[in-house]
Amino acid sequence: GAGVSQSPSNKVTEKGKDVELRCDPISGHTALYWYRQRLGQGLEFLIYFQGNSAPDKSGLPSDRFSAERTGESVSTLTIQRTQQEDSAVYLCASSLDVGGADEQFFGPGTRLTVL
Amino acid sequence: AQSVSQHNHHVILSEAASLELGCNYSYGGTVNLFWYVQYPGQHLQLLLKYFSGDPLVKGIKGFEAEFIKSKFSFNLRKPSVQWSDTAEYFCAVTLDTGGFKTIFGAGTRLFVKA
């Protein structure tokens, strides 16, 4: 596609439910990143993928958070037993390669609200 | 711990004023430095980046930034802002820690009065 897409754009869920967020990166981009942005705050790194493997999972806040990537393409971020503090915008980005110097292209984000 | 600090959370300027947004990072190893911008209703997009060579880098729309290694800084500048520069600006640093990890600052909201 022309850019990074994310779905859903908005998700409202009840505390304790599981949610799955999807990211479709730009075709051919090896690297894929997930960030969380709480209201009024900067982007918080969660995880990145190089191909289908995740060399750095250090940003995942707890074991309720997991992510996978298949076919060096689509990625899903799963949050189990959601809590109110999980409410945020979840941003996905992709870049041509992971080398630190490549521009990251961002999607529109998924706004998650946990009631 | 590695971190990126942006000194101003909100900046209000009149058109034609000069702009400087501060960014400092804490990490002693190799870094790549970025400024991203988010215009109202749009996605984050790259403004400029530094990874090697001339420490003064120029980006889109007349923005520039200077990497000063001794000060761990990468300040963003523009000599004369326009109303259309109203946006949120994020400084980001990619660290080589064996893998690569990108840390963003908290952002600076710039409002330019017409």
Coordinates of N, CA and C in Angstrom, one line a residue:
Chain A
G1 N 0.8 -1.2 0.0 CA 0.0 0.0 0.0 C 0.8 1.2 0.0
A2 N 0.2 2.4 -0.1 CA 0.9 3.6 -0.2 C 1.5 4.0 1.2
G3 N 1.0 3.6 2.3 CA 1.5 4.0 3.6 C 1.2 2.9 4.6
V4 N 1.5 3.2 5.8 CA 1.3 2.3 6.9 C -0.2 2.4 7.3
S5 N -0.9 1.3 7.4 CA -2.3 1.4 7.9 C -2.4 0.6 9.2
Q6 N -3.4 1.1 10.0 CA -3.7 0.4 11.2 C -5.2 0.2 11.4
S7 N -5.5 -0.8 12.0 CA -6.9 -1.1 12.3 C -7.1 -1.7 13.7
P8 N -8.2 -1.4 14.4 CA -9.2 -0.4 14.0 C -8.6 1.0 14.3
S9 N -9.3 2.0 13.9 CA -8.8 3.4 14.2 C -9.2 3.7 15.6
N10 N -10.3 3.2 16.1 CA -10.8 3.4 17.4 C -11.3 2.1 18.0
K11 N -11.0 1.9 19.3 CA -11.4 0.7 20.0 C -11.8 1.1 21.4
V12 N -13.1 0.8 21.7 CA -13.5 1.0 23.1 C -13.8 -0.4 23.7
T13 N -13.2 -0.7 24.8 CA -13.4 -2.0 25.4 C -13.6 -1.9 26.9
E14 N -14.1 -3.0 27.5 CA -14.3 -3.0 28.9 C -13.0 -3.6 29.6
K15 N -12.8 -3.1 30.8 CA -11.7 -3.6 31.6 C -11.8 -5.1 31.7
G16 N -10.6 -5.8 31.5 CA -10.5 -7.2 31.6 C -10.7 -7.9 30.2
K17 N -11.1 -7.2 29.2 CA -11.2 -7.9 27.9 C -9.9 -7.9 27.2
D18 N -9.7 -8.8 26.2 CA -8.5 -8.8 25.4 C -8.8 -8.0 24.1
V19 N -7.7 -7.3 23.6 CA -7.9 -6.6 22.3 C -6.7 -6.9 21.4
E20 N -7.0 -6.8 20.1 CA -5.9 -7.1 19.2 C -5.9 -5.9 18.2
L21 N -4.7 -5.3 18.0 CA -4.5 -4.2 17.2 C -3.6 -4.7 16.0
R22 N -4.0 -4.1 14.8 CA -3.3 -4.6 13.6 C -2.5 -3.5 12.9
C23 N -1.4 -3.9 12.3 CA -0.6 -2.9 11.6 C -0.2 -3.5 10.3
D24 N -0.4 -2.8 9.2 CA 0.1 -3.2 7.8 C 1.1 -2.2 7.4
P25 N 2.4 -2.7 7.4 CA 3.5 -1.8 7.1 C 3.6 -1.5 5.6
I26 N 4.4 -0.6 5.2 CA 4.7 -0.4 3.8 C 5.4 -1.6 3.2
S27 N 4.9 -2.0 2.0 CA 5.4 -3.2 1.4 C 6.9 -3.2 1.2
G28 N 7.6 -4.2 1.6 CA 9.1 -4.2 1.5 C 9.9 -3.7 2.6
H29 N 9.2 -3.1 3.6 CA 9.9 -2.6 4.8 C 10.2 -3.7 5.7
T30 N 11.4 -3.9 6.1 CA 11.9 -5.0 6.9 C 11.6 -4.7 8.4
A31 N 11.7 -3.5 8.8 CA 11.5 -3.2 10.2 C 10.1 -2.6 10.5
L32 N 9.6 -3.0 11.7 CA 8.3 -2.6 12.1 C 8.4 -2.3 13.6
Y33 N 7.8 -1.2 14.0 CA 7.8 -0.7 15.4 C 6.4 -0.5 15.9
W34 N 6.3 -0.7 17.2 CA 5.1 -0.3 17.9 C 5.4 0.7 19.0
Y35 N 4.6 1.7 19.2 CA 4.8 2.7 20.2 C 3.4 2.9 20.9
R36 N 3.4 3.5 22.1 CA 2.2 3.9 22.8 C 2.4 5.3 23.1
Q37 N 1.3 6.1 22.9 CA 1.3 7.5 23.3 C 0.1 7.8 24.2
R38 N 0.4 8.0 25.4 CA -0.7 8.4 26.4 C -0.9 9.9 26.2
L39 N -2.1 10.3 26.6 CA -2.6 11.7 26.4 C -1.6 12.6 27.0
G40 N -1.1 13.6 26.1 CA -0.2 14.6 26.6 C 1.2 14.2 26.8
Q41 N 1.5 13.0 26.4 CA 2.9 12.5 26.6 C 3.5 12.1 25.2
G42 N 4.8 11.8 25.3 CA 5.5 11.4 24.1 C 5.3 10.0 23.7
L43 N 6.0 9.5 22.7 CA 5.9 8.2 22.2 C 6.7 7.2 23.1
E44 N 6.1 6.2 23.6 CA 6.8 5.2 24.4 C 7.1 3.9 23.5
F45 N 8.3 3.6 23.4 CA 8.7 2.4 22.6 C 8.2 1.2 23.2
L46 N 7.6 0.3 22.4 CA 7.1 -1.0 22.9 C 8.0 -2.1 22.4
I47 N 8.1 -2.3 21.1 CA 8.8 -3.4 20.5 C 9.1 -3.1 19.1
Y48 N 10.1 -3.7 18.6 CA 10.4 -3.6 17.1 C 10.7 -5.0 16.6
F49 N 10.4 -5.1 15.3 CA 10.6 -6.4 14.5 C 11.6 -6.1 13.4
Q50 N 12.5 -7.1 13.3 CA 13.4 -7.1 12.1 C 13.0 -8.4 11.4
G51 N 12.3 -8.2 10.3 CA 11.7 -9.4 9.7 C 10.6 -9.8 10.6
N52 N 10.5 -11.1 10.9 CA 9.5 -11.6 11.8 C 10.0 -11.8 13.2
S53 N 11.2 -11.5 13.5 CA 11.7 -11.7 14.8 C 11.8 -10.3 15.6
A54 N 11.7 -10.4 16.9 CA 11.7 -9.2 17.7 C 12.9 -9.2 18.6
P55 N 14.0 -8.5 18.1 CA 15.2 -8.5 18.9 C 15.1 -7.7 20.2
D56 N 14.2 -6.8 20.3 CA 14.1 -6.0 21.5 C 12.6 -5.9 21.9
K57 N 12.3 -6.6 23.0 CA 11.0 -6.5 23.6 C 10.9 -5.8 24.9
S58 N 12.0 -5.0 25.1 CA 12.2 -4.4 26.5 C 11.1 -3.4 26.8
G59 N 10.5 -2.9 25.8 CA 9.5 -1.8 26.0 C 8.1 -2.3 26.4
L60 N 7.9 -3.6 26.2 CA 6.5 -4.1 26.6 C 6.3 -3.9 28.1
P61 N 5.2 -3.3 28.4 CA 5.0 -2.9 29.8 C 4.8 -4.0 30.8
S62 N 4.2 -5.1 30.3 CA 3.9 -6.2 31.2 C 3.7 -7.5 30.3
D63 N 3.5 -8.6 31.0 CA 3.3 -9.8 30.2 C 1.9 -9.9 29.6
R64 N 1.1 -8.9 29.9 CA -0.2 -8.8 29.2 C -0.1 -8.4 27.8
F65 N 1.0 -7.8 27.4 CA 1.3 -7.3 26.1 C 2.1 -8.3 25.3
S66 N 1.7 -8.6 24.1 CA 2.5 -9.4 23.2 C 2.3 -8.9 21.8
A67 N 3.2 -9.3 20.9 CA 3.1 -8.9 19.5 C 3.8 -10.0 18.7
E68 N 3.2 -10.1 17.5 CA 3.8 -11.0 16.5 C 3.8 -10.4 15.1
R69 N 4.6 -10.9 14.3 CA 4.6 -10.4 12.9 C 4.8 -11.7 12.0
T70 N 4.1 -11.7 10.9 CA 4.1 -12.9 10.1 C 4.4 -12.4 8.6
G71 N 5.1 -13.3 7.9 CA 5.3 -13.0 6.5 C 6.1 -11.7 6.2
E72 N 6.8 -11.3 7.2 CA 7.5 -10.0 7.1 C 6.6 -8.9 6.7
S73 N 5.3 -9.0 7.1 CA 4.3 -8.0 6.7 C 3.5 -7.6 8.0
V74 N 2.3 -8.1 8.0 CA 1.4 -7.6 9.0 C 1.8 -8.0 10.4
S75 N 1.5 -7.1 11.3 CA 1.8 -7.3 12.8 C 0.6 -7.1 13.6
T76 N 0.5 -7.9 14.7 CA -0.6 -7.7 15.6 C 0.0 -7.4 17.0
L77 N -0.6 -6.5 17.7 CA -0.3 -6.2 19.1 C -1.5 -6.6 19.9
T78 N -1.3 -7.6 20.8 CA -2.4 -8.1 21.6 C -2.2 -7.6 23.1
I79 N -3.3 -7.1 23.6 CA -3.3 -6.7 25.1 C -4.3 -7.6 25.7
Q80 N -3.9 -8.4 26.7 CA -4.8 -9.3 27.4 C -5.3 -8.6 28.7
R81 N -6.5 -8.9 29.1 CA -7.0 -8.4 30.4 C -6.7 -6.9 30.5
T82 N -7.3 -6.2 29.6 CA -7.0 -4.7 29.5 C -7.3 -4.0 30.8
Q83 N -6.5 -3.0 31.1 CA -6.7 -2.2 32.3 C -6.9 -0.7 31.8
Q84 N -7.4 0.1 32.7 CA -7.7 1.5 32.3 C -6.4 2.2 31.9
E85 N -5.3 1.9 32.5 CA -4.1 2.5 32.2 C -3.5 2.2 30.8
D86 N -4.2 1.2 30.2 CA -3.8 0.8 28.8 C -4.4 1.8 27.8
S87 N -5.3 2.6 28.2 CA -5.9 3.6 27.3 C -4.8 4.5 26.8
A88 N -4.7 4.6 25.4 CA -3.7 5.4 24.8 C -3.9 5.3 23.3
V89 N -3.1 6.0 22.5 CA -3.0 5.8 21.1 C -1.8 4.9 20.8
Y90 N -2.1 3.8 20.1 CA -1.0 2.9 19.8 C -0.6 3.1 18.3
L91 N 0.7 3.5 18.1 CA 1.2 3.8 16.8 C 2.1 2.7 16.3
C92 N 2.0 2.5 15.0 CA 2.9 1.6 14.3 C 3.7 2.3 13.3
A93 N 4.9 1.9 13.1 CA 5.8 2.5 12.1 C 6.6 1.5 11.4
S94 N 7.0 1.7 10.2 CA 7.9 0.8 9.5 C 9.0 1.6 8.8
S95 N 10.1 0.9 8.6 CA 11.2 1.5 7.9 C 11.8 0.4 7.0
L96 N 12.6 0.9 6.1 CA 13.1 0.0 5.0 C 14.0 -1.1 5.7
D97 N 14.8 -0.7 6.7 CA 15.6 -1.6 7.3 C 15.9 -1.1 8.7
V98 N 16.4 -2.0 9.5 CA 16.8 -1.6 10.9 C 18.3 -1.4 10.9
G99 N 18.6 -0.2 10.9 CA 20.1 0.1 11.0 C 20.3 1.4 11.8
G100 N 19.1 1.9 12.3 CA 19.1 3.1 13.1 C 19.0 4.4 12.4
A101 N 19.4 4.4 11.1 CA 19.4 5.6 10.4 C 18.3 5.8 9.4
D102 N 17.4 4.8 9.3 CA 16.3 4.9 8.4 C 15.1 5.6 9.0
E103 N 14.5 6.4 8.1 CA 13.2 7.1 8.5 C 12.2 6.1 8.8
Q104 N 11.4 6.4 9.9 CA 10.3 5.6 10.2 C 9.0 6.2 9.6
F105 N 8.2 5.5 9.0 CA 6.9 5.9 8.4 C 5.8 5.5 9.4
F106 N 5.0 6.4 9.8 CA 4.0 6.1 10.8 C 2.6 6.0 10.3
G107 N 1.9 5.1 10.9 CA 0.5 5.0 10.6 C -0.3 6.0 11.4
P108 N -1.7 5.9 11.2 CA -2.5 6.9 11.9 C -2.8 6.6 13.3
G109 N -2.5 5.4 13.7 CA -2.7 5.0 15.1 C -4.0 4.3 15.4
T110 N -4.1 3.6 16.5 CA -5.4 3.1 17.0 C -5.6 3.7 18.4
R111 N -6.7 4.4 18.5 CA -7.0 5.0 19.8 C -7.8 3.9 20.7
L112 N -7.2 3.5 21.7 CA -7.8 2.5 22.6 C -8.3 3.1 23.9
T113 N -9.6 2.9 24.2 CA -10.2 3.4 25.4 C -10.7 2.2 26.2
V114 N -10.2 2.1 27.4 CA -10.6 1.0 28.3 C -11.5 1.6 29.4
L115 N -12.7 1.1 29.4 CA -13.7 1.7 30.4 C -13.6 0.9 31.7
Chain B
A1 N 19.6 5.7 32.9 CA 18.7 5.2 31.9 C 18.7 6.1 30.6
Q2 N 18.5 5.5 29.5 CA 18.5 6.4 28.3 C 17.3 7.2 28.2
S3 N 17.4 8.5 27.8 CA 16.3 9.3 27.8 C 16.5 10.5 26.8
V4 N 15.4 11.1 26.4 CA 15.4 12.2 25.5 C 14.6 13.3 26.1
S5 N 15.2 14.5 26.3 CA 14.5 15.6 27.0 C 14.3 16.7 26.0
Q6 N 13.0 17.2 25.9 CA 12.7 18.4 25.2 C 12.3 19.5 26.2
H7 N 13.0 20.6 26.1 CA 12.9 21.6 27.1 C 11.6 22.3 27.2
N8 N 10.9 22.5 26.1 CA 9.7 23.3 26.1 C 8.6 22.4 25.7
H9 N 7.5 22.4 26.4 CA 6.3 21.6 26.1 C 5.4 22.4 25.2
H10 N 5.3 23.7 25.4 CA 4.5 24.6 24.6 C 5.2 25.8 24.3
V11 N 5.2 26.2 23.0 CA 5.8 27.4 22.5 C 4.8 28.2 21.7
I12 N 4.7 29.5 21.9 CA 3.8 30.3 21.1 C 4.7 31.4 20.5
L13 N 4.6 31.6 19.2 CA 5.4 32.6 18.5 C 4.5 33.3 17.5
S14 N 4.9 34.5 17.1 CA 4.2 35.2 16.1 C 5.0 34.9 14.8
E15 N 4.2 35.0 13.7 CA 4.9 34.7 12.3 C 6.1 35.6 12.2
A16 N 7.1 35.0 11.5 CA 8.4 35.7 11.2 C 9.4 35.6 12.4
A17 N 8.9 35.2 13.6 CA 9.8 35.0 14.7 C 10.7 33.8 14.4
S18 N 11.9 33.8 15.1 CA 12.8 32.7 15.0 C 12.5 31.6 16.0
L19 N 12.8 30.4 15.7 CA 12.4 29.3 16.5 C 13.7 28.5 16.8
E20 N 13.8 28.1 18.1 CA 14.7 27.1 18.5 C 14.1 26.2 19.5
L21 N 14.1 24.9 19.2 CA 13.5 23.9 20.2 C 14.7 23.0 20.6
G22 N 14.8 22.9 21.9 CA 15.9 22.2 22.5 C 15.6 20.7 22.6
C23 N 16.7 19.9 22.4 CA 16.6 18.5 22.6 C 18.0 18.0 23.1
N24 N 17.9 17.3 24.2 CA 19.1 16.6 24.8 C 18.8 15.2 25.1
Y25 N 19.9 14.4 24.9 CA 19.7 12.9 25.1 C 20.8 12.5 26.1
S26 N 20.5 11.3 26.7 CA 21.4 10.8 27.6 C 21.8 9.4 27.2
Y27 N 22.9 9.2 26.5 CA 23.4 7.9 26.1 C 24.8 8.2 25.6
G28 N 25.8 7.4 26.0 CA 27.2 7.6 25.6 C 27.6 6.9 24.4
G29 N 26.8 6.1 23.8 CA 27.2 5.3 22.6 C 26.8 6.0 21.3
T30 N 26.8 5.2 20.3 CA 26.5 5.7 19.0 C 25.0 6.0 18.9
V31 N 24.7 7.1 18.3 CA 23.3 7.5 18.2 C 23.0 8.0 16.8
N32 N 21.7 7.9 16.4 CA 21.2 8.6 15.2 C 20.1 9.5 15.7
L33 N 20.0 10.6 15.2 CA 19.1 11.7 15.7 C 18.1 12.1 14.7
F34 N 16.9 12.3 15.1 CA 15.8 12.7 14.3 C 14.9 13.8 14.9
W35 N 14.3 14.5 14.0 CA 13.1 15.4 14.4 C 12.0 15.0 13.5
Y36 N 10.9 14.6 14.2 CA 9.6 14.3 13.5 C 8.6 15.4 13.9
V37 N 7.6 15.6 12.9 CA 6.6 16.6 13.1 C 5.3 16.0 12.9
Q38 N 4.3 16.4 13.7 CA 2.9 16.0 13.5 C 2.0 17.2 13.3
Y39 N 1.6 17.5 12.1 CA 0.7 18.6 11.8 C -0.7 18.2 12.3
P40 N -1.6 19.1 12.6 CA -2.9 18.8 13.1 C -3.6 17.9 12.1
G41 N -4.1 16.7 12.7 CA -4.9 15.8 11.9 C -4.0 14.9 10.9
Q42 N -2.7 15.0 11.0 CA -1.9 14.2 10.1 C -1.0 13.2 10.9
H43 N -0.4 12.3 10.2 CA 0.5 11.4 10.8 C 1.9 12.0 11.2
L44 N 2.6 11.4 12.1 CA 4.0 11.8 12.3 C 4.8 11.7 11.0
Q45 N 5.6 12.6 10.7 CA 6.5 12.5 9.5 C 7.9 13.1 9.8
L46 N 8.8 12.6 9.1 CA 10.2 13.1 9.3 C 10.4 14.5 8.9
L47 N 11.1 15.2 9.7 CA 11.5 16.6 9.4 C 13.0 16.7 8.9
L48 N 13.8 16.0 9.7 CA 15.2 15.9 9.3 C 15.9 14.8 10.2
K49 N 17.1 14.4 9.8 CA 17.8 13.4 10.6 C 19.3 13.6 10.5
Y50 N 20.0 13.1 11.5 CA 21.5 13.1 11.4 C 22.0 11.7 11.8
F51 N 22.9 11.2 11.0 CA 23.6 9.9 11.4 C 25.1 10.0 11.2
S52 N 25.6 10.9 10.4 CA 27.0 11.0 10.3 C 27.3 12.3 9.4
G53 N 28.6 12.7 9.4 CA 29.0 13.8 8.5 C 28.7 15.1 9.2
D54 N 28.4 16.1 8.3 CA 28.2 17.5 8.8 C 27.2 17.5 9.9
P55 N 27.6 18.0 11.1 CA 26.6 18.0 12.2 C 25.5 19.0 12.0
L56 N 25.5 19.9 11.0 CA 24.4 20.8 10.7 C 23.6 20.2 9.6
V57 N 22.4 19.8 9.9 CA 21.6 19.1 8.9 C 20.4 20.0 8.5
K58 N 20.0 20.0 7.3 CA 18.9 20.7 6.8 C 17.7 19.8 6.5
G59 N 16.5 20.2 6.8 CA 15.4 19.4 6.5 C 14.4 20.1 5.6
I60 N 13.2 19.6 5.7 CA 12.1 20.2 4.9 C 11.7 21.5 5.5
K61 N 11.1 22.3 4.6 CA 10.4 23.6 5.0 C 11.3 24.5 5.8
G62 N 12.6 24.5 5.5 CA 13.5 25.5 6.0 C 14.0 25.2 7.4
F63 N 13.7 24.0 7.9 CA 14.2 23.7 9.3 C 15.6 23.1 9.2
E64 N 16.4 23.3 10.2 CA 17.7 22.8 10.4 C 17.9 22.4 11.8
A65 N 18.9 21.5 12.0 CA 19.3 21.1 13.4 C 20.8 20.9 13.4
E66 N 21.3 21.2 14.6 CA 22.8 21.0 14.8 C 23.0 20.0 15.9
F67 N 23.8 19.0 15.6 CA 24.3 18.0 16.5 C 25.5 18.5 17.2
I68 N 25.5 18.6 18.5 CA 26.7 19.0 19.3 C 26.9 17.8 20.2
K69 N 27.9 17.0 19.8 CA 28.2 15.7 20.5 C 28.6 16.0 22.0
S70 N 29.4 17.0 22.2 CA 29.9 17.3 23.6 C 28.8 17.7 24.5
K71 N 27.7 18.2 23.9 CA 26.5 18.7 24.8 C 25.4 17.7 24.7
F72 N 25.5 16.6 24.0 CA 24.5 15.6 23.8 C 23.2 16.3 23.3
S73 N 23.3 17.3 22.4 CA 22.2 18.0 22.0 C 21.9 18.0 20.5
F74 N 20.7 18.2 20.1 CA 20.3 18.2 18.7 C 19.1 19.2 18.6
N75 N 19.4 20.5 18.7 CA 18.4 21.5 18.7 C 17.9 21.8 17.3
L76 N 16.6 22.0 17.2 CA 15.9 22.4 16.0 C 15.8 23.9 15.8
R77 N 16.0 24.4 14.6 CA 15.9 25.8 14.4 C 15.2 26.1 13.1
K78 N 14.6 27.3 13.1 CA 14.1 27.9 11.9 C 14.1 29.4 12.0
P79 N 14.7 30.1 11.0 CA 14.9 31.5 11.2 C 13.6 32.3 11.2
S80 N 12.6 31.9 10.5 CA 11.4 32.7 10.4 C 10.2 31.7 10.3
V81 N 9.4 31.6 11.3 CA 8.3 30.6 11.3 C 7.1 31.2 10.6
Q82 N 6.2 30.2 10.1 CA 5.0 30.6 9.4 C 3.8 30.0 10.2
W83 N 2.7 30.5 10.0 CA 1.5 29.9 10.6 C 1.3 28.4 10.4
S84 N 1.8 28.0 9.2 CA 1.6 26.6 8.8 C 2.6 25.7 9.6
D85 N 3.5 26.3 10.3 CA 4.4 25.5 11.1 C 3.8 25.1 12.5
T86 N 2.6 25.5 12.7 CA 1.9 25.1 13.9 C 1.7 23.6 13.9
A87 N 2.3 22.9 14.9 CA 2.4 21.4 14.9 C 3.0 21.0 16.2
E88 N 3.1 19.7 16.4 CA 3.8 19.1 17.5 C 5.1 18.5 17.0
Y89 N 6.2 18.8 17.6 CA 7.6 18.4 17.2 C 8.2 17.5 18.2
F90 N 8.7 16.4 17.7 CA 9.3 15.3 18.5 C 10.7 15.1 18.1
C91 N 11.6 15.1 19.1 CA 13.0 14.7 18.9 C 13.1 13.2 19.2
A92 N 13.9 12.5 18.5 CA 14.0 11.1 18.7 C 15.5 10.6 18.5
V93 N 15.8 9.6 19.2 CA 17.2 9.1 19.2 C 17.1 7.6 19.0
T94 N 17.9 7.1 18.0 CA 18.0 5.6 17.9 C 19.3 5.2 18.4
L95 N 19.2 4.3 19.3 CA 20.4 3.8 20.0 C 20.9 2.5 19.5
D96 N 22.2 2.3 19.4 CA 22.7 1.0 19.0 C 23.1 0.3 20.2
T97 N 22.2 -0.6 20.7 CA 22.5 -1.3 22.0 C 22.7 -2.8 21.7
G98 N 23.1 -3.1 20.5 CA 23.2 -4.5 20.1 C 22.0 -4.8 19.2
G99 N 20.9 -4.2 19.5 CA 19.8 -4.1 18.6 C 19.6 -2.6 18.4
F100 N 18.5 -2.2 17.9 CA 18.2 -0.7 17.7 C 16.9 -0.4 18.5
K101 N 16.9 0.7 19.2 CA 15.8 1.1 19.9 C 15.6 2.6 19.8
T102 N 14.4 3.1 19.5 CA 14.2 4.5 19.3 C 13.5 5.1 20.5
I103 N 14.0 6.1 21.0 CA 13.4 6.8 22.2 C 13.0 8.2 21.7
F104 N 11.8 8.5 22.0 CA 11.2 9.8 21.7 C 11.2 10.8 22.9
G105 N 11.3 12.0 22.6 CA 11.0 13.0 23.6 C 9.5 13.2 23.8
A106 N 9.2 14.0 24.8 CA 7.7 14.2 25.1 C 7.0 15.1 24.1
G107 N 7.8 15.8 23.3 CA 7.1 16.6 22.2 C 7.0 18.1 22.7
T108 N 7.0 18.9 21.7 CA 6.8 20.4 21.9 C 5.7 20.8 21.0
R109 N 4.7 21.4 21.6 CA 3.6 21.9 20.8 C 3.9 23.4 20.4
L110 N 4.0 23.6 19.1 CA 4.3 25.0 18.7 C 3.0 25.6 18.1
F111 N 2.7 26.8 18.5 CA 1.5 27.5 18.0 C 2.1 28.8 17.4
V112 N 1.8 29.0 16.1 CA 2.3 30.3 15.5 C 1.1 31.1 15.2
K113 N 1.1 32.3 15.7 CA 0.0 33.3 15.6 C 0.2 34.0 14.2
A114 N -0.9 34.1 13.5 CA -0.9 34.7 12.2 C -0.8 36.2 12.3

